Amino acid sequence: MAAGGPPARDDGDDRGALRAALSGLTTRGRSFLAAGVAAAVCAYVLGQGDLLRVGLLLAVLPLVCVVVLVRTRYRVAGTRRLSPSRVPAGTEARVHLRMENVSRIPTGLLMLQDRVPYVLGPRPRFVLDRVEAGGHREVSYRVRSDLRGRYPLGPLQLRLSDPFGMCELTRSFSAYDTLVVIPRTEPLPPVRLAGEAPGYGEGRQRSLALAGDDDVIPRGYRHGDDLRRVHWRSTARYGELMVRREEQPQRSRCTVLLDTRRIAYRGAGPDSAFEWAVSGAASALVHMLERGFAVRLLTDDGTTVPGEGAGGFAGSTQESADSAGLMMDTLAVVGHSDGSGLSRAYDVLRGGNEGLLIAFFGDLDEEQVAVAARMRQRSGGAVAFVLAGAAWAQGDDPAPGAESASEERLRLLRESGWTAVPVTPGTGLAEYWRQAGHQGVTAESVGGTGGTTGFSGGWS
């Protein structure tokens, strides 16, 4: 990622640049100027000509340095590169800076400074020695944030100084770069999912079932087809060479629903319930993409990511890679919504069979439990991780009967077909993922249809 070009002047005209340079006089330059003025005044009062010449020399030297520095036309190109440009929260990224002198004259002493948000650490400063004509210097620094988000880096600033250290002038580049801090993710155990075709691969189904000769759907022979796939019976019937169609893989779908309602969560900060839900959604997205599912992110306000393709799901492998980055960038900046219900998300889901549904809910009242129950009817399997407010009170006394109300709502979700797992502070998603898998196995062993979940068949 580059931020380059010659630095812009602080003011558009020479007069403004001269005023800026005078304000950039260093302590040494101001001392020389003050001493020269004082010596000139004393020489005038005492009538000492030699002292007057010394005073004029002391006063003129910093002014000459100011003029020379203003008139010096350094052409310096700057480049910034982030490695990587997208990092999980709590992980360091390295910023590489390259300064190149593209003018024909060498530079003086340069101080390089990059502006970074305070959450990424202290502002980096570097002192660069004289850069020869056509030469370059490379430096780097590290940034780290425990809070997800998008953080601008820049502009890059150069502080120029004269050889005597009398004056310093700051020039700035105009380009910015952005560091994206995505939520933390954790690896999840491989649980076999409903609708998965055994022996074919994670999260895929066969679109054509070739059970026997009567089920074969042939097509005409094309140059390059394998002759072992020639279907002789169809060839004899149609009078031309026919071959069996290849089985086409069809990717199973998965929707990750994130409840962002402000009224559904308590507390704030990296250890809050909402941040746990965001990290859990990111972990689920990554896990399902790795297993070959076509995945999309859905929020309570009805927003889907990615928003293109059939129903918002990515199709090809390249689309999945691009969509994964887009979904993680969305989770990096997602915040609380002002909505009070899940009806908009339900409107998106009721359009058809959405495959597996994985939801991260905050506190649910009876009305929202009913909406969630209707969501289950539109999905092939549904798993809910519920962050009840009573468990995440963070020192606040929960309301009387809050725990029993949470248990009752979990029971209603399970009766409607959800695999509902209560989430408490201090435990990672991997443990709850295992619990969801065990609940699915238990429900199927009992033989009930209402408790069928998106997790079945044991471990892979």
PDB file of N, CA and C in Angstrom, residues 313-371:
ATOM      1  N   PHE A 313     -25.239 -15.335  -1.301  1.00  0.00           N
ATOM      2  CA  PHE A 313     -24.216 -16.335  -1.068  1.00  0.00           C
ATOM      3  C   PHE A 313     -23.191 -16.291  -2.185  1.00  0.00           C
ATOM      4  N   ALA A 314     -21.941 -16.473  -1.825  1.00  0.00           N
ATOM      5  CA  ALA A 314     -20.883 -16.543  -2.826  1.00  0.00           C
ATOM      6  C   ALA A 314     -20.886 -17.928  -3.466  1.00  0.00           C
ATOM      7  N   GLY A 315     -20.482 -17.977  -4.751  1.00  0.00           N
ATOM      8  CA  GLY A 315     -20.520 -19.245  -5.450  1.00  0.00           C
ATOM      9  C   GLY A 315     -19.173 -19.914  -5.558  1.00  0.00           C
ATOM     10  N   SER A 316     -18.282 -19.358  -6.358  1.00  0.00           N
ATOM     11  CA  SER A 316     -17.003 -19.992  -6.622  1.00  0.00           C
ATOM     12  C   SER A 316     -16.045 -19.818  -5.457  1.00  0.00           C
ATOM     13  N   THR A 317     -14.896 -20.514  -5.585  1.00  0.00           N
ATOM     14  CA  THR A 317     -13.887 -20.435  -4.531  1.00  0.00           C
ATOM     15  C   THR A 317     -13.339 -19.024  -4.400  1.00  0.00           C
ATOM     16  N   GLN A 318     -13.103 -18.354  -5.538  1.00  0.00           N
ATOM     17  CA  GLN A 318     -12.593 -16.990  -5.495  1.00  0.00           C
ATOM     18  C   GLN A 318     -13.604 -16.057  -4.855  1.00  0.00           C
ATOM     19  N   GLU A 319     -14.876 -16.252  -5.145  1.00  0.00           N
ATOM     20  CA  GLU A 319     -15.914 -15.431  -4.524  1.00  0.00           C
ATOM     21  C   GLU A 319     -15.931 -15.654  -3.018  1.00  0.00           C
ATOM     22  N   SER A 320     -15.704 -16.890  -2.589  1.00  0.00           N
ATOM     23  CA  SER A 320     -15.691 -17.174  -1.158  1.00  0.00           C
ATOM     24  C   SER A 320     -14.545 -16.444  -0.472  1.00  0.00           C
ATOM     25  N   ALA A 321     -13.380 -16.420  -1.116  1.00  0.00           N
ATOM     26  CA  ALA A 321     -12.244 -15.716  -0.528  1.00  0.00           C
ATOM     27  C   ALA A 321     -12.528 -14.225  -0.421  1.00  0.00           C
ATOM     28  N   ASP A 322     -13.082 -13.646  -1.483  1.00  0.00           N
ATOM     29  CA  ASP A 322     -13.407 -12.222  -1.442  1.00  0.00           C
ATOM     30  C   ASP A 322     -14.512 -11.940  -0.433  1.00  0.00           C
ATOM     31  N   SER A 323     -15.497 -12.827  -0.374  1.00  0.00           N
ATOM     32  CA  SER A 323     -16.607 -12.624   0.558  1.00  0.00           C
ATOM     33  C   SER A 323     -16.148 -12.765   1.994  1.00  0.00           C
ATOM     34  N   ALA A 324     -15.202 -13.676   2.245  1.00  0.00           N
ATOM     35  CA  ALA A 324     -14.678 -13.827   3.603  1.00  0.00           C
ATOM     36  C   ALA A 324     -14.031 -12.531   4.077  1.00  0.00           C
ATOM     37  N   GLY A 325     -13.226 -11.913   3.202  1.00  0.00           N
ATOM     38  CA  GLY A 325     -12.628 -10.630   3.560  1.00  0.00           C
ATOM     39  C   GLY A 325     -13.659  -9.559   3.776  1.00  0.00           C
ATOM     40  N   LEU A 326     -14.700  -9.547   2.940  1.00  0.00           N
ATOM     41  CA  LEU A 326     -15.757  -8.538   3.069  1.00  0.00           C
ATOM     42  C   LEU A 326     -16.527  -8.723   4.371  1.00  0.00           C
ATOM     43  N   MET A 327     -16.831  -9.972   4.730  1.00  0.00           N
ATOM     44  CA  MET A 327     -17.562 -10.220   5.975  1.00  0.00           C
ATOM     45  C   MET A 327     -16.717  -9.878   7.196  1.00  0.00           C
ATOM     46  N   MET A 328     -15.433 -10.189   7.155  1.00  0.00           N
ATOM     47  CA  MET A 328     -14.574  -9.856   8.288  1.00  0.00           C
ATOM     48  C   MET A 328     -14.393  -8.346   8.412  1.00  0.00           C
ATOM     49  N   ASP A 329     -14.312  -7.647   7.275  1.00  0.00           N
ATOM     50  CA  ASP A 329     -14.235  -6.185   7.338  1.00  0.00           C
ATOM     51  C   ASP A 329     -15.513  -5.599   7.936  1.00  0.00           C
ATOM     52  N   THR A 330     -16.654  -6.225   7.617  1.00  0.00           N
ATOM     53  CA  THR A 330     -17.918  -5.761   8.194  1.00  0.00           C
ATOM     54  C   THR A 330     -17.948  -5.985   9.692  1.00  0.00           C
ATOM     55  N   LEU A 331     -17.489  -7.136  10.136  1.00  0.00           N
ATOM     56  CA  LEU A 331     -17.467  -7.421  11.569  1.00  0.00           C
ATOM     57  C   LEU A 331     -16.456  -6.543  12.304  1.00  0.00           C
ATOM     58  N   ALA A 332     -15.450  -6.051  11.588  1.00  0.00           N
ATOM     59  CA  ALA A 332     -14.457  -5.186  12.237  1.00  0.00           C
ATOM     60  C   ALA A 332     -15.072  -3.879  12.706  1.00  0.00           C
ATOM     61  N   VAL A 333     -16.123  -3.418  12.040  1.00  0.00           N
ATOM     62  CA  VAL A 333     -16.704  -2.115  12.374  1.00  0.00           C
ATOM     63  C   VAL A 333     -18.161  -2.210  12.812  1.00  0.00           C
ATOM     64  N   VAL A 334     -18.704  -3.421  12.918  1.00  0.00           N
ATOM     65  CA  VAL A 334     -20.113  -3.540  13.282  1.00  0.00           C
ATOM     66  C   VAL A 334     -20.334  -3.007  14.695  1.00  0.00           C
ATOM     67  N   GLY A 335     -21.426  -2.323  14.891  1.00  0.00           N
ATOM     68  CA  GLY A 335     -21.770  -1.772  16.196  1.00  0.00           C
ATOM     69  C   GLY A 335     -23.192  -2.109  16.559  1.00  0.00           C
ATOM     70  N   HIS A 336     -23.649  -1.531  17.636  1.00  0.00           N
ATOM     71  CA  HIS A 336     -25.014  -1.788  18.093  1.00  0.00           C
ATOM     72  C   HIS A 336     -26.010  -1.115  17.159  1.00  0.00           C
ATOM     73  N   SER A 337     -27.115  -1.794  16.946  1.00  0.00           N
ATOM     74  CA  SER A 337     -28.224  -1.206  16.213  1.00  0.00           C
ATOM     75  C   SER A 337     -29.274  -0.705  17.201  1.00  0.00           C
ATOM     76  N   ASP A 338     -30.108   0.204  16.734  1.00  0.00           N
ATOM     77  CA  ASP A 338     -31.153   0.760  17.586  1.00  0.00           C
ATOM     78  C   ASP A 338     -32.472   0.005  17.440  1.00  0.00           C
ATOM     79  N   GLY A 339     -32.467  -1.099  16.708  1.00  0.00           N
ATOM     80  CA  GLY A 339     -33.682  -1.875  16.528  1.00  0.00           C
ATOM     81  C   GLY A 339     -34.102  -2.575  17.805  1.00  0.00           C
ATOM     82  N   SER A 340     -35.365  -2.964  17.844  1.00  0.00           N
ATOM     83  CA  SER A 340     -35.905  -3.628  19.030  1.00  0.00           C
ATOM     84  C   SER A 340     -36.321  -5.067  18.759  1.00  0.00           C
ATOM     85  N   GLY A 341     -36.226  -5.514  17.502  1.00  0.00           N
ATOM     86  CA  GLY A 341     -36.691  -6.858  17.198  1.00  0.00           C
ATOM     87  C   GLY A 341     -35.903  -7.506  16.082  1.00  0.00           C
ATOM     88  N   LEU A 342     -36.273  -8.754  15.778  1.00  0.00           N
ATOM     89  CA  LEU A 342     -35.608  -9.563  14.766  1.00  0.00           C
ATOM     90  C   LEU A 342     -36.458  -9.749  13.511  1.00  0.00           C
ATOM     91  N   SER A 343     -37.494  -8.949  13.362  1.00  0.00           N
ATOM     92  CA  SER A 343     -38.436  -9.157  12.273  1.00  0.00           C
ATOM     93  C   SER A 343     -37.791  -8.938  10.912  1.00  0.00           C
ATOM     94  N   ARG A 344     -36.878  -7.989  10.783  1.00  0.00           N
ATOM     95  CA  ARG A 344     -36.240  -7.744   9.496  1.00  0.00           C
ATOM     96  C   ARG A 344     -35.368  -8.918   9.083  1.00  0.00           C
ATOM     97  N   ALA A 345     -34.668  -9.498  10.033  1.00  0.00           N
ATOM     98  CA  ALA A 345     -33.883 -10.691   9.716  1.00  0.00           C
ATOM     99  C   ALA A 345     -34.793 -11.840   9.307  1.00  0.00           C
ATOM    100  N   TYR A 346     -35.936 -11.979   9.959  1.00  0.00           N
ATOM    101  CA  TYR A 346     -36.883 -13.029   9.594  1.00  0.00           C
ATOM    102  C   TYR A 346     -37.414 -12.817   8.173  1.00  0.00           C
ATOM    103  N   ASP A 347     -37.648 -11.564   7.784  1.00  0.00           N
ATOM    104  CA  ASP A 347     -38.128 -11.287   6.440  1.00  0.00           C
ATOM    105  C   ASP A 347     -37.116 -11.751   5.387  1.00  0.00           C
ATOM    106  N   VAL A 348     -35.826 -11.641   5.691  1.00  0.00           N
ATOM    107  CA  VAL A 348     -34.801 -12.099   4.761  1.00  0.00           C
ATOM    108  C   VAL A 348     -34.781 -13.619   4.697  1.00  0.00           C
ATOM    109  N   LEU A 349     -34.938 -14.265   5.846  1.00  0.00           N
ATOM    110  CA  LEU A 349     -34.830 -15.719   5.906  1.00  0.00           C
ATOM    111  C   LEU A 349     -36.046 -16.442   5.359  1.00  0.00           C
ATOM    112  N   ARG A 350     -37.199 -15.825   5.362  1.00  0.00           N
ATOM    113  CA  ARG A 350     -38.401 -16.532   4.953  1.00  0.00           C
ATOM    114  C   ARG A 350     -38.550 -16.626   3.444  1.00  0.00           C
ATOM    115  N   GLY A 351     -37.560 -16.145   2.709  1.00  0.00           N
ATOM    116  CA  GLY A 351     -37.648 -16.209   1.266  1.00  0.00           C
ATOM    117  C   GLY A 351     -37.494 -17.610   0.707  1.00  0.00           C
ATOM    118  N   GLY A 352     -36.936 -18.548   1.459  1.00  0.00           N
ATOM    119  CA  GLY A 352     -36.755 -19.902   0.949  1.00  0.00           C
ATOM    120  C   GLY A 352     -35.877 -20.696   1.872  1.00  0.00           C
ATOM    121  N   ASN A 353     -35.430 -21.861   1.390  1.00  0.00           N
ATOM    122  CA  ASN A 353     -34.583 -22.738   2.193  1.00  0.00           C
ATOM    123  C   ASN A 353     -33.181 -22.150   2.280  1.00  0.00           C
ATOM    124  N   GLU A 354     -32.765 -21.768   3.465  1.00  0.00           N
ATOM    125  CA  GLU A 354     -31.487 -21.097   3.654  1.00  0.00           C
ATOM    126  C   GLU A 354     -30.405 -22.036   4.162  1.00  0.00           C
ATOM    127  N   GLY A 355     -30.680 -23.345   4.204  1.00  0.00           N
ATOM    128  CA  GLY A 355     -29.673 -24.268   4.684  1.00  0.00           C
ATOM    129  C   GLY A 355     -29.491 -24.163   6.183  1.00  0.00           C
ATOM    130  N   LEU A 356     -28.256 -24.277   6.638  1.00  0.00           N
ATOM    131  CA  LEU A 356     -27.939 -24.225   8.059  1.00  0.00           C
ATOM    132  C   LEU A 356     -27.977 -22.783   8.561  1.00  0.00           C
ATOM    133  N   LEU A 357     -28.560 -22.586   9.727  1.00  0.00           N
ATOM    134  CA  LEU A 357     -28.644 -21.266  10.350  1.00  0.00           C
ATOM    135  C   LEU A 357     -27.935 -21.310  11.694  1.00  0.00           C
ATOM    136  N   ILE A 358     -26.928 -20.460  11.853  1.00  0.00           N
ATOM    137  CA  ILE A 358     -26.183 -20.343  13.107  1.00  0.00           C
ATOM    138  C   ILE A 358     -26.392 -18.926  13.624  1.00  0.00           C
ATOM    139  N   ALA A 359     -26.982 -18.793  14.794  1.00  0.00           N
ATOM    140  CA  ALA A 359     -27.363 -17.479  15.316  1.00  0.00           C
ATOM    141  C   ALA A 359     -26.642 -17.198  16.623  1.00  0.00           C
ATOM    142  N   PHE A 360     -26.304 -15.940  16.806  1.00  0.00           N
ATOM    143  CA  PHE A 360     -25.727 -15.447  18.060  1.00  0.00           C
ATOM    144  C   PHE A 360     -26.682 -14.372  18.571  1.00  0.00           C
ATOM    145  N   PHE A 361     -27.464 -14.756  19.589  1.00  0.00           N
ATOM    146  CA  PHE A 361     -28.503 -13.892  20.123  1.00  0.00           C
ATOM    147  C   PHE A 361     -28.045 -13.263  21.427  1.00  0.00           C
ATOM    148  N   GLY A 362     -28.513 -12.025  21.652  1.00  0.00           N
ATOM    149  CA  GLY A 362     -28.404 -11.414  22.966  1.00  0.00           C
ATOM    150  C   GLY A 362     -29.600 -11.818  23.807  1.00  0.00           C
ATOM    151  N   ASP A 363     -30.007 -10.929  24.682  1.00  0.00           N
ATOM    152  CA  ASP A 363     -31.165 -11.220  25.533  1.00  0.00           C
ATOM    153  C   ASP A 363     -32.434 -11.207  24.679  1.00  0.00           C
ATOM    154  N   LEU A 364     -33.282 -12.228  24.835  1.00  0.00           N
ATOM    155  CA  LEU A 364     -34.509 -12.363  24.056  1.00  0.00           C
ATOM    156  C   LEU A 364     -35.716 -12.278  24.978  1.00  0.00           C
ATOM    157  N   ASP A 365     -36.715 -11.509  24.565  1.00  0.00           N
ATOM    158  CA  ASP A 365     -37.978 -11.526  25.287  1.00  0.00           C
ATOM    159  C   ASP A 365     -38.912 -12.530  24.606  1.00  0.00           C
ATOM    160  N   GLU A 366     -40.125 -12.646  25.103  1.00  0.00           N
ATOM    161  CA  GLU A 366     -41.048 -13.650  24.579  1.00  0.00           C
ATOM    162  C   GLU A 366     -41.390 -13.390  23.116  1.00  0.00           C
ATOM    163  N   GLU A 367     -41.536 -12.132  22.755  1.00  0.00           N
ATOM    164  CA  GLU A 367     -41.877 -11.811  21.369  1.00  0.00           C
ATOM    165  C   GLU A 367     -40.766 -12.209  20.415  1.00  0.00           C
ATOM    166  N   GLN A 368     -39.504 -11.939  20.785  1.00  0.00           N
ATOM    167  CA  GLN A 368     -38.386 -12.271  19.910  1.00  0.00           C
ATOM    168  C   GLN A 368     -38.137 -13.770  19.870  1.00  0.00           C
ATOM    169  N   VAL A 369     -38.450 -14.472  20.939  1.00  0.00           N
ATOM    170  CA  VAL A 369     -38.365 -15.936  20.910  1.00  0.00           C
ATOM    171  C   VAL A 369     -39.341 -16.490  19.881  1.00  0.00           C
ATOM    172  N   ALA A 370     -40.542 -15.907  19.805  1.00  0.00           N
ATOM    173  CA  ALA A 370     -41.524 -16.355  18.822  1.00  0.00           C
ATOM    174  C   ALA A 370     -41.033 -16.093  17.394  1.00  0.00           C
ATOM    175  N   VAL A 371     -40.383 -14.945  17.178  1.00  0.00           N
ATOM    176  CA  VAL A 371     -39.833 -14.655  15.853  1.00  0.00           C
ATOM    177  C   VAL A 371     -38.728 -15.643  15.513  1.00  0.00           C
TER     178      VAL A 371
END
